[in-house]
C-alpha cells in the first residue's frame, strides 16, 4: 500500500551542512542547506573567500555522508508538507554535482538523496554472491589509499569499503531491512590474477532489488520500474540487470518491460553463484518523484511520456498476438456456423457496429477489498445512459499487464477509487480523462500520488471528493465525529490511524446525481475531441 509520506528537506537559512533530528523517531540525517540572504552577502566577498566556501561546501557534500551515516536505517522521513521546489532544487544540485565523473578503479557513492543511495564502480568489477559482495580490483599503478570501514579486512588489501541496500525507500528502516545489503569493496589486484571470471560481460551492470514493497502495483512502478527507466534509458539496452532478492513472478510480470531496457538476460544475484565480471557497475536506482520522470534530471530531457512510449513498445507485440488469435478464432467460428446452417451467418448490421465504435469508452477499475463502490451496477447503468461504452476491469496481483494495457490504451475515460490500482493511469493515452474518486481522509495522497502525476502524463484529471454521506463511515460514526468532519486532524494522529480508519474500513456509495456531472463533462469533452474540436478541459 502507499504510505502517506511527503518528502521535505528541513532547513535553516545560512547553514551549509548540518545534522537534523527527527523529533518523533530520534533519528538523525545529514542536510545541505542554503539561504538567499546569506548568498547575497557572499557575492560581495573576495573571490578567494568565495572559492574557499565552495571548496568547503563540496567537502560537506562528499565526505559528510560517508562519516556520519552508519546505516541507511538511520533515516526517517517527516510526516509533513514541504515545499516541493526546494526539494527539487536540492535534488537537481545533488545529482548534477556528485559522481558525474568516476576515475577508473574507484567507487563513488551519492548518498545525499533522501530516497535512495547510488554507487558507481568503474574498472575491473566482479561479483561474489556468497558474501553479498561486489569487488573492484585496482592495479598497483593506481595511487592506493584507504577509505571506508576496513575493520574486518586486511588494511593492506582493502582500499575502500561501501555498504548499500539498492532500493528506493531508504527513509523507511523496516522496509529497507527486507533488502539485502551489498558490500562494495575496492581491492588491490591485477586483472586475471585476483580471481577468475565465470561469465565476462562487455557492458555495464545495474544492481537493484525487488524486495521492499514489491507486490503492490504502485510500489512496483514507483519504486522499481520507473527508477529503472530513469537510471538506464541512456544506455540503449546495453546493460545487464543484476537483481538482488530476485523473484520469478516479478520477471514474469515485468519481463516485457525489462526486455525493452536491456538486450541481455538478467542475473539472479543470490541464486547465481558464478562470478560475473563487468567493466562498470551502478548499484541502486535513481528516483525523481511520485510516478513521474523529471526531464531536468534526464539525459535528452526524457519525460514520463517517454516512459509510456516504452510501455507501448513493451506490450504491443503481445497485444498484436492476442488480436490475431481472436481474429483467427472468429473466422473459424464463422466457417463452422456457415457449415451448420447458412441462416446463422446473418449479415452484420454495419450501422449498429459503426455506432458502437463511435461511443466513447469508459473503464471502471473495480476494487476487491476496501474502498469499493457499493453500487457498481448503478454506476455502469448511468454511464451507459449518458452514452458511454462501459467495461469493468478487476485487476489483481496475477493479472497480465499487457491485457489491461490493451483495454486502457483503447479507452477514453478511466474511473476508479483511490488506491494502488490507480497506477494504471500510466496505461492511458495522453489527452484522455482520468476521474479519481477520493474517499474521506485521502485528499492529499490522492492528489500527490495519482492526480498530479497523471497531469504530468498529459491526462485530463478530475478529482471527485466524496461528501461524508457518500462514505460507509457515515453509518459508523456520529455526524459531528472528527472522522467525518475533520479528516486532516485525524490523519495527523499518524499513519496507522489513517490506514485503520480511512483505508482499510471505508467504502464508497456515490451520489449518482452529483457524480453524473463529472461523467457528462467527460463525455462531451471526449465527443468533441473525436469530432476534431479543440474544447478546453475543465478539471473541476
Coordinates of C-alpha atoms in Angstrom, one line a residue:
X1 CA 0.0 0.0 0.0
X2 CA 1.0 3.6 -0.4
X3 CA 2.3 5.2 2.8
X4 CA 1.2 8.8 3.0
X5 CA 4.6 10.5 3.2
X6 CA 5.7 13.7 1.5
X7 CA 9.4 14.4 1.1
X8 CA 10.7 17.5 2.8
X9 CA 14.2 18.9 3.4
X10 CA 14.1 20.8 6.7
X11 CA 16.5 23.7 6.5
X12 CA 17.5 26.9 8.1
X13 CA 19.0 29.9 6.4
X14 CA 22.7 30.5 6.2
X15 CA 23.6 26.9 7.1
X16 CA 25.6 24.7 4.8
X17 CA 26.0 21.3 6.4
X18 CA 24.2 20.0 9.4
X19 CA 22.5 17.2 11.3
X20 CA 18.8 17.4 11.8
X21 CA 17.0 15.3 14.4
X22 CA 13.6 13.8 13.8
X23 CA 11.7 14.6 17.0
X24 CA 9.3 11.7 16.5
X25 CA 11.9 9.0 16.0
X26 CA 15.2 10.4 17.5
X27 CA 16.9 9.6 14.2
X28 CA 19.4 11.9 12.5
X29 CA 20.1 12.7 8.9
X30 CA 22.6 14.9 7.1
X31 CA 21.2 18.0 5.4
X32 CA 22.6 20.5 2.9
X33 CA 21.2 24.0 3.4
X34 CA 21.5 27.4 1.8
X35 CA 19.6 30.7 2.1
X36 CA 19.1 33.6 -0.3
X37 CA 20.0 36.2 2.2
X38 CA 23.4 34.6 3.0
X39 CA 24.1 34.1 -0.6
X40 CA 23.6 37.7 -1.5
X41 CA 26.1 38.6 1.2
X42 CA 28.7 36.1 -0.1
X43 CA 28.6 37.5 -3.6
X44 CA 30.2 40.7 -2.3
X45 CA 33.2 39.0 -0.8
X46 CA 36.5 38.5 -2.5
X47 CA 36.8 35.7 -5.0
X48 CA 39.3 33.8 -2.8
X49 CA 36.9 33.6 0.1
X50 CA 34.1 32.5 -2.3
X51 CA 36.3 29.8 -3.7
X52 CA 37.2 28.6 -0.2
X53 CA 33.5 28.5 0.6
X54 CA 32.7 26.4 -2.5
X55 CA 35.5 24.0 -1.6
X56 CA 34.1 23.6 2.0
X57 CA 30.7 23.1 0.6
X58 CA 31.9 20.4 -1.8
X59 CA 33.7 18.6 1.0
X60 CA 30.5 18.7 3.1
X61 CA 28.5 17.1 0.3
X62 CA 31.2 14.4 -0.5
X63 CA 32.6 13.4 2.9
X64 CA 29.8 14.0 5.4
X65 CA 27.6 11.2 4.2
X66 CA 30.5 8.8 4.4
X67 CA 31.4 9.6 8.0
X68 CA 28.0 10.4 9.5
X69 CA 25.8 7.8 8.0
X70 CA 26.4 4.5 9.7
X71 CA 23.3 2.8 8.2
X72 CA 20.5 3.7 5.8
X73 CA 18.2 2.7 8.5
X74 CA 19.0 5.9 10.5
X75 CA 17.0 7.9 8.0
X76 CA 13.5 9.0 8.9
X77 CA 11.1 10.9 6.7
X78 CA 9.0 13.6 8.2
X79 CA 5.2 13.4 8.2
X80 CA 4.9 16.9 6.9
X81 CA 4.1 19.0 3.9
X82 CA 7.3 20.5 2.5
X83 CA 7.9 23.0 -0.3
X84 CA 8.4 20.9 -3.5
X85 CA 10.5 23.4 -5.4
X86 CA 13.1 23.3 -2.6
X87 CA 13.3 19.6 -2.7
X88 CA 13.6 19.5 -6.5
X89 CA 16.3 22.2 -6.4
X90 CA 18.4 20.3 -3.9
X91 CA 17.8 17.0 -5.7
X92 CA 18.9 18.6 -9.0
X93 CA 22.1 20.1 -7.5
X94 CA 22.9 16.8 -5.8
X95 CA 22.6 14.8 -9.0
X96 CA 24.5 17.3 -11.0
X97 CA 27.5 17.6 -8.7
X98 CA 28.1 14.1 -7.4
X99 CA 29.6 11.1 -9.3
X100 CA 29.4 12.9 -12.7
X101 CA 33.0 11.7 -13.2
X102 CA 34.3 8.5 -11.7
X103 CA 38.0 7.6 -12.2
X104 CA 38.8 4.0 -13.2
X105 CA 39.5 1.8 -10.2
X106 CA 37.3 3.8 -7.8
X107 CA 33.8 3.8 -6.2
X108 CA 31.7 7.0 -6.0
X109 CA 28.6 6.9 -3.8
X110 CA 25.9 9.6 -3.8
X111 CA 24.1 9.3 -0.5
X112 CA 22.5 12.8 -0.5
X113 CA 19.1 11.9 -1.8
X114 CA 16.6 11.1 0.9
X115 CA 15.0 8.4 -1.3
X116 CA 17.9 6.2 -2.4
X117 CA 21.7 5.7 -2.5
X118 CA 23.6 5.3 -5.7
X119 CA 27.1 3.9 -6.0
X120 CA 29.1 3.7 -9.3
X121 CA 32.1 1.4 -9.7
X122 CA 34.4 1.7 -12.7
X123 CA 37.1 -0.8 -13.7
X124 CA 37.6 -4.4 -13.0
X125 CA 34.3 -5.4 -11.3
X126 CA 33.3 -8.8 -10.2
X127 CA 30.5 -10.4 -8.1
X128 CA 30.6 -12.7 -5.1
X129 CA 27.1 -13.7 -4.2
X130 CA 28.1 -15.9 -1.3
X131 CA 29.4 -12.9 0.6
X132 CA 26.9 -10.4 -0.9
X133 CA 29.9 -8.5 -2.3
X134 CA 30.8 -6.7 -5.4
X135 CA 34.6 -6.3 -5.8
X136 CA 36.6 -3.7 -7.8
X137 CA 40.2 -4.7 -8.4
X138 CA 42.7 -1.9 -8.7
X139 CA 46.1 -2.3 -10.2
X140 CA 49.3 -1.3 -8.4
X141 CA 49.9 1.6 -10.8
X142 CA 47.0 3.4 -9.2
X143 CA 47.7 5.6 -6.1
X144 CA 46.5 3.4 -3.3
X145 CA 44.7 4.8 -0.2
X146 CA 42.4 3.5 2.4
X147 CA 38.8 4.6 2.7
X148 CA 35.7 3.3 4.5
X149 CA 35.3 0.6 7.1
X150 CA 38.1 -1.8 7.0
X151 CA 37.9 -3.4 10.4
X152 CA 37.1 -6.9 9.1
X153 CA 39.6 -6.8 6.2
X154 CA 43.3 -6.6 5.7
X155 CA 44.1 -2.9 5.7
X156 CA 46.9 -3.5 3.2
X157 CA 44.5 -5.1 0.7
X158 CA 41.1 -3.4 1.1
X159 CA 41.3 0.2 -0.3
X160 CA 37.7 1.2 0.0
X161 CA 34.5 -0.5 1.5
X162 CA 31.0 0.8 1.0
X163 CA 27.7 -0.7 2.0
X164 CA 24.4 -0.2 0.2
X165 CA 20.9 -1.5 0.1
X166 CA 19.8 -1.0 -3.6
X167 CA 16.2 0.1 -3.0
X168 CA 14.5 3.5 -3.4
X169 CA 12.8 4.0 0.0
X170 CA 15.8 4.3 2.3
X171 CA 14.0 6.5 4.8
X172 CA 11.9 3.5 5.9
X173 CA 14.1 1.2 8.1
X174 CA 11.5 -1.6 8.3
X175 CA 11.2 -1.9 4.5
X176 CA 15.0 -1.5 3.9
X177 CA 15.6 -4.4 6.3
X178 CA 14.0 -6.7 3.7
X179 CA 16.6 -5.6 1.2
X180 CA 20.0 -7.5 1.0
X181 CA 22.9 -5.2 2.0
X182 CA 25.7 -5.3 -0.6
X183 CA 29.4 -4.9 0.2
X184 CA 31.2 -2.8 -2.4
X185 CA 34.9 -3.4 -1.9
X186 CA 38.0 -2.0 -3.7
X187 CA 40.9 -4.4 -3.5
X188 CA 44.5 -4.4 -4.8
X189 CA 45.0 -6.9 -7.6
X190 CA 45.9 -7.2 -11.3
X191 CA 43.1 -8.3 -13.7
X192 CA 43.0 -12.0 -14.1
X193 CA 45.3 -12.7 -11.2
X194 CA 43.0 -12.0 -8.2
X195 CA 40.1 -14.2 -9.3
X196 CA 38.5 -15.9 -12.2
X197 CA 35.6 -14.7 -14.3
X198 CA 33.0 -17.4 -14.9
X199 CA 31.0 -15.0 -17.1
X200 CA 32.6 -12.0 -18.6
X201 CA 30.3 -9.1 -19.7
X202 CA 31.4 -6.3 -22.0
X203 CA 28.6 -3.9 -20.9
X204 CA 27.9 -2.3 -17.5
X205 CA 25.8 -3.8 -14.8
X206 CA 22.9 -2.2 -12.8
X207 CA 22.2 -3.8 -9.4
X208 CA 18.7 -3.3 -7.9
X209 CA 16.4 -5.1 -5.5
X210 CA 12.9 -6.5 -6.0
X211 CA 12.3 -6.7 -2.2
X212 CA 10.6 -4.0 -0.2
X213 CA 7.0 -3.2 -1.1
X214 CA 7.2 -5.3 -4.2
X215 CA 3.8 -7.0 -4.6
X216 CA 1.9 -3.7 -4.7
X217 CA 1.4 -2.2 -8.2
X218 CA 2.1 1.4 -7.1
X219 CA 5.4 0.5 -5.5
X220 CA 6.4 -1.9 -8.3
X221 CA 6.2 1.0 -10.7
X222 CA 7.1 3.9 -8.5
X223 CA 10.0 2.3 -6.5
X224 CA 11.2 -0.1 -9.2
X225 CA 10.2 0.1 -12.9
X226 CA 10.2 3.9 -13.4
X227 CA 13.5 4.3 -11.5
X228 CA 14.9 1.5 -13.7
X229 CA 14.0 3.5 -16.7
X230 CA 15.4 6.7 -15.2
X231 CA 18.7 5.0 -14.4
X232 CA 19.3 3.1 -17.6
X233 CA 17.4 4.6 -20.6
X234 CA 20.5 6.3 -21.9
X235 CA 22.4 3.0 -22.1
X236 CA 20.4 2.0 -25.2
X237 CA 19.8 -1.5 -23.8
X238 CA 23.5 -2.2 -23.5
X239 CA 23.3 -3.1 -19.8
X240 CA 23.0 -6.2 -17.7
X241 CA 20.5 -6.1 -14.8
X242 CA 21.6 -7.9 -11.7
X243 CA 18.6 -8.4 -9.4
X244 CA 19.1 -8.7 -5.7
X245 CA 16.2 -10.6 -3.9
X246 CA 15.2 -12.0 -7.2
X247 CA 11.6 -13.1 -7.6
X248 CA 10.4 -15.3 -10.5
X249 CA 6.9 -13.8 -10.6
X250 CA 8.3 -10.3 -10.9
X251 CA 10.3 -11.3 -14.0
X252 CA 7.2 -13.0 -15.5
X253 CA 5.1 -9.8 -14.8
X254 CA 7.7 -7.3 -16.0
X255 CA 9.8 -9.2 -18.4
X256 CA 8.3 -7.3 -21.4
X257 CA 9.4 -4.0 -19.9
X258 CA 12.9 -5.4 -18.9
X259 CA 13.4 -6.6 -22.5
X260 CA 12.9 -3.0 -23.7
X261 CA 15.6 -1.7 -21.4
X262 CA 18.2 -4.5 -21.8
X263 CA 19.3 -6.8 -24.6
X264 CA 20.8 -9.2 -22.1
X265 CA 19.4 -11.9 -19.7
X266 CA 19.0 -10.7 -16.1
X267 CA 21.3 -12.2 -13.4
X268 CA 19.8 -13.5 -10.2
X269 CA 22.5 -12.2 -7.8
X270 CA 21.7 -14.6 -4.9
X271 CA 20.8 -17.6 -7.0
X272 CA 23.7 -17.5 -9.4
X273 CA 26.9 -18.4 -7.6
X274 CA 29.1 -17.8 -10.7
X275 CA 31.5 -14.9 -10.8
X276 CA 30.2 -12.2 -13.2
X277 CA 32.7 -9.6 -14.3
X278 CA 31.8 -6.2 -15.7
X279 CA 33.7 -3.0 -16.8
X280 CA 31.4 -0.9 -14.7
X281 CA 28.5 -1.2 -12.2
X282 CA 25.8 1.1 -11.0
X283 CA 24.4 -0.1 -7.6
X284 CA 21.0 1.3 -6.8
X285 CA 18.4 3.2 -8.8
X286 CA 17.7 6.9 -9.2
X287 CA 14.2 8.2 -8.5
X288 CA 12.7 11.6 -9.0
X289 CA 9.2 11.9 -7.6
X290 CA 5.9 10.0 -7.4
X291 CA 5.2 8.0 -10.7
X292 CA 7.0 10.6 -12.8
X293 CA 10.2 11.5 -14.6
X294 CA 11.8 14.9 -14.2
X295 CA 13.1 16.0 -17.6
X296 CA 15.5 18.4 -16.0
X297 CA 17.4 15.5 -14.4
X298 CA 17.3 13.3 -17.6
X299 CA 19.7 13.0 -20.4
X300 CA 17.9 14.1 -23.5
X301 CA 15.1 15.7 -21.4
X302 CA 13.1 12.5 -21.3
X303 CA 9.7 12.7 -19.6
X304 CA 7.0 10.4 -18.3
X305 CA 5.6 10.3 -21.8
X306 CA 8.8 8.7 -23.0
X307 CA 8.3 6.0 -20.3
X308 CA 4.8 5.5 -21.5
X309 CA 6.2 5.0 -25.1
X310 CA 8.4 2.3 -23.6
X311 CA 5.3 0.6 -22.2
X312 CA 3.7 0.8 -25.7
X313 CA 6.7 -0.9 -27.3
X314 CA 6.8 -3.5 -24.5
X315 CA 3.2 -4.6 -24.6
X316 CA 2.1 -4.2 -28.3
X317 CA 3.8 -7.4 -29.5
X318 CA 1.7 -9.4 -27.0
X319 CA -1.4 -7.4 -27.8
X320 CA -1.0 -7.9 -31.5
X321 CA -0.7 -11.6 -30.9
X322 CA -3.9 -11.6 -28.9
X323 CA -5.7 -9.7 -31.7
X324 CA -4.5 -12.1 -34.3
X325 CA -5.7 -15.1 -32.2
X326 CA -9.1 -13.6 -31.7
X327 CA -9.5 -12.9 -35.4
X328 CA -8.4 -16.4 -36.2
X329 CA -10.9 -17.9 -33.7
X330 CA -13.7 -15.7 -35.0
X331 CA -13.0 -16.7 -38.6
X332 CA -13.1 -20.4 -37.7
X333 CA -16.3 -19.8 -35.8
X334 CA -17.9 -18.2 -38.8
X335 CA -16.9 -21.1 -41.0
X336 CA -18.4 -23.5 -38.6
X337 CA -21.6 -21.6 -38.4
X338 CA -21.9 -21.4 -42.1
X339 CA -21.3 -25.2 -42.4
X340 CA -24.0 -26.0 -39.8
X341 CA -26.7 -23.6 -41.2
X342 CA -26.4 -20.7 -43.7
X343 CA -29.0 -18.8 -41.7
X344 CA -26.7 -18.5 -38.7
X345 CA -24.3 -16.5 -40.8
X346 CA -26.6 -13.4 -41.0
X347 CA -25.1 -10.3 -42.4
X348 CA -23.6 -7.9 -39.9
X349 CA -25.6 -4.8 -39.1
X350 CA -23.0 -2.3 -40.3
X351 CA -24.9 0.7 -38.9
X352 CA -25.0 -0.8 -35.4
X353 CA -21.4 -1.8 -35.5
X354 CA -20.4 1.8 -36.5
X355 CA -22.5 3.3 -33.7
X356 CA -20.9 1.0 -31.2
X357 CA -17.4 2.1 -32.3
X358 CA -18.3 5.8 -32.1
X359 CA -19.3 5.6 -28.5
X360 CA -16.6 6.8 -26.1
X361 CA -15.2 4.0 -24.0
X362 CA -15.2 4.3 -20.2
X363 CA -13.3 1.8 -18.0
X364 CA -14.1 1.4 -14.3
X365 CA -11.4 -0.2 -12.2
X366 CA -13.1 -2.2 -9.5
X367 CA -11.5 -2.8 -6.1
X368 CA -11.8 -6.2 -4.4
X369 CA -11.5 -5.2 -0.8
X370 CA -11.8 -1.8 1.0
X371 CA -12.7 1.4 -0.8
X372 CA -15.2 -0.4 -3.1
X373 CA -18.0 1.2 -4.9
X374 CA -21.0 -0.2 -3.2
X375 CA -23.4 0.1 -6.2
X376 CA -21.3 -0.7 -9.2
X377 CA -24.2 -1.8 -11.4
X378 CA -26.0 1.6 -10.9
X379 CA -22.8 3.4 -11.9
X380 CA -22.4 1.3 -15.1
X381 CA -26.1 1.9 -16.0
X382 CA -25.7 5.7 -15.5
X383 CA -22.6 5.8 -17.7
X384 CA -24.3 3.7 -20.4
X385 CA -27.3 6.0 -20.3
X386 CA -25.1 9.0 -20.9
X387 CA -23.7 7.3 -24.0
X388 CA -20.5 5.5 -22.9
X389 CA -19.5 2.0 -23.8
X390 CA -18.5 0.7 -20.4
X391 CA -16.1 -2.0 -19.3
X392 CA -15.2 -3.0 -15.8
X393 CA -11.7 -4.2 -15.0
X394 CA -10.9 -6.1 -11.9
X395 CA -7.1 -6.3 -11.7
X396 CA -5.2 -8.5 -9.2
X397 CA -1.6 -9.4 -8.5
X398 CA -1.6 -12.1 -11.2
X399 CA -3.3 -10.1 -13.9
X400 CA -1.4 -9.9 -17.2
X401 CA -0.5 -6.3 -17.6
X402 CA -0.5 -6.4 -21.4
X403 CA -4.2 -7.3 -21.4
X404 CA -5.0 -4.4 -19.0
X405 CA -2.8 -2.1 -21.1
X406 CA -4.8 -3.1 -24.2
X407 CA -8.1 -2.1 -22.6
X408 CA -6.9 1.2 -21.1
X409 CA -4.9 2.2 -24.1
X410 CA -8.1 2.0 -26.2
X411 CA -10.3 3.8 -23.6
X412 CA -11.3 7.5 -23.3
X413 CA -12.2 7.7 -19.7
X414 CA -10.9 5.9 -16.6
X415 CA -12.8 5.9 -13.3
X416 CA -11.7 4.4 -10.0
X417 CA -11.4 4.9 -6.3
X418 CA -8.1 6.0 -4.8
X419 CA -5.7 3.1 -4.3
X420 CA -2.7 1.3 -5.8
X421 CA -4.8 0.2 -8.9
X422 CA -4.9 3.9 -9.9
X423 CA -1.3 3.4 -11.1
X424 CA -2.9 2.0 -14.2
X425 CA -3.5 5.6 -15.3
X426 CA 0.0 5.2 -16.9
X427 CA -1.7 3.0 -19.5
X428 CA -4.0 5.7 -20.7
X429 CA -3.2 7.8 -23.7
X430 CA -2.3 11.5 -23.1
X431 CA -5.5 13.6 -23.7
X432 CA -7.8 11.0 -22.2
X433 CA -9.8 11.6 -18.9
X434 CA -9.0 10.2 -15.5
X435 CA -11.6 10.6 -12.8
X436 CA -10.3 9.6 -9.4
X437 CA -12.9 9.1 -6.6
X438 CA -11.3 10.5 -3.4
X439 CA -12.6 8.9 -0.2
X440 CA -12.6 10.7 3.1
X441 CA -9.1 11.3 4.6
X442 CA -7.3 10.6 1.3
X443 CA -7.3 14.1 -0.3
X444 CA -3.5 14.8 -0.1
X445 CA -2.5 11.2 -1.0
X446 CA -4.9 11.1 -4.0
X447 CA -3.6 14.3 -5.5
X448 CA 0.1 13.6 -4.7
X449 CA 0.4 10.0 -5.8
X450 CA -2.0 10.0 -8.8
X451 CA -3.6 13.3 -9.5
X452 CA -0.5 15.4 -10.1
X453 CA 1.4 12.6 -11.8
X454 CA -1.5 11.9 -14.2
X455 CA -1.5 15.6 -15.3
X456 CA 2.3 15.4 -16.0
X457 CA 1.5 12.5 -18.3
X458 CA -1.0 14.7 -20.1
X459 CA -4.2 13.3 -18.8
X460 CA -7.3 15.4 -18.1
X461 CA -7.6 14.8 -14.4
X462 CA -10.8 15.1 -12.3
X463 CA -10.6 14.6 -8.5
X464 CA -14.1 13.7 -7.2
X465 CA -14.0 14.3 -3.4
X466 CA -16.8 12.4 -1.8
X467 CA -19.0 14.0 0.9
X468 CA -19.3 12.4 4.3
X469 CA -22.7 10.9 3.4
X470 CA -21.1 9.1 0.4
X471 CA -18.8 7.2 2.7
X472 CA -19.6 4.0 4.5
X473 CA -18.1 5.6 7.6
X474 CA -21.2 7.8 7.8
X475 CA -23.1 4.8 9.1
X476 CA -20.5 4.0 11.8
X477 CA -19.8 7.4 13.4
X478 CA -21.8 10.3 14.8
X479 CA -22.4 13.0 12.3
X480 CA -20.1 15.5 14.1
X481 CA -17.3 13.0 14.7
X482 CA -13.9 14.2 13.6
X483 CA -13.6 11.1 11.4
X484 CA -16.3 12.7 9.2
X485 CA -15.8 16.4 9.7
X486 CA -12.0 16.7 10.3
X487 CA -10.1 14.0 8.4
X488 CA -7.0 16.1 8.3
X489 CA -6.9 16.3 12.0
X490 CA -7.4 12.6 12.3
X491 CA -4.6 11.9 9.8
X492 CA -2.2 14.0 12.0
X493 CA -2.5 11.3 14.6
X494 CA -0.3 9.0 12.5
X495 CA -0.2 6.6 9.6
X496 CA -1.6 3.7 11.5
X497 CA -4.8 5.7 12.2
X498 CA -5.1 6.7 8.6
X499 CA -4.7 3.1 7.5
X500 CA -7.1 1.7 10.0
X501 CA -9.9 4.3 9.6
X502 CA -9.8 5.6 6.0
X503 CA -8.0 2.9 4.0
X504 CA -9.0 -0.4 5.5
X505 CA -12.6 0.2 6.6
X506 CA -14.1 2.7 4.2
X507 CA -16.2 2.0 1.1
X508 CA -18.0 4.5 -1.3
X509 CA -21.7 5.0 -2.0
X510 CA -21.7 7.6 -4.8
X511 CA -24.3 10.3 -5.0
X512 CA -25.0 9.4 -8.7
X513 CA -26.7 12.7 -9.4
X514 CA -23.7 14.6 -8.2
X515 CA -21.2 12.3 -9.9
X516 CA -23.2 12.4 -13.2
X517 CA -21.9 16.0 -13.7
X518 CA -18.4 14.7 -14.0
X519 CA -19.4 11.9 -16.3
X520 CA -21.3 14.3 -18.6
X521 CA -18.4 16.7 -18.7
X522 CA -16.0 13.8 -19.6
X523 CA -18.5 12.6 -22.3
X524 CA -18.9 15.9 -24.0
X525 CA -15.2 16.6 -23.9
X526 CA -14.4 13.2 -25.4
X527 CA -17.1 13.5 -28.1
X528 CA -15.8 17.0 -29.0
X529 CA -12.3 15.6 -29.3
X530 CA -13.4 12.8 -31.5
X531 CA -15.1 15.3 -33.8
X532 CA -11.9 17.3 -34.0
X533 CA -13.0 20.2 -31.8
X534 CA -10.4 21.8 -29.5
X535 CA -12.5 22.0 -26.3
X536 CA -10.6 23.1 -23.3
X537 CA -11.0 20.6 -20.5
X538 CA -12.0 21.9 -17.1
X539 CA -10.9 19.6 -14.3
X540 CA -13.5 20.9 -11.8

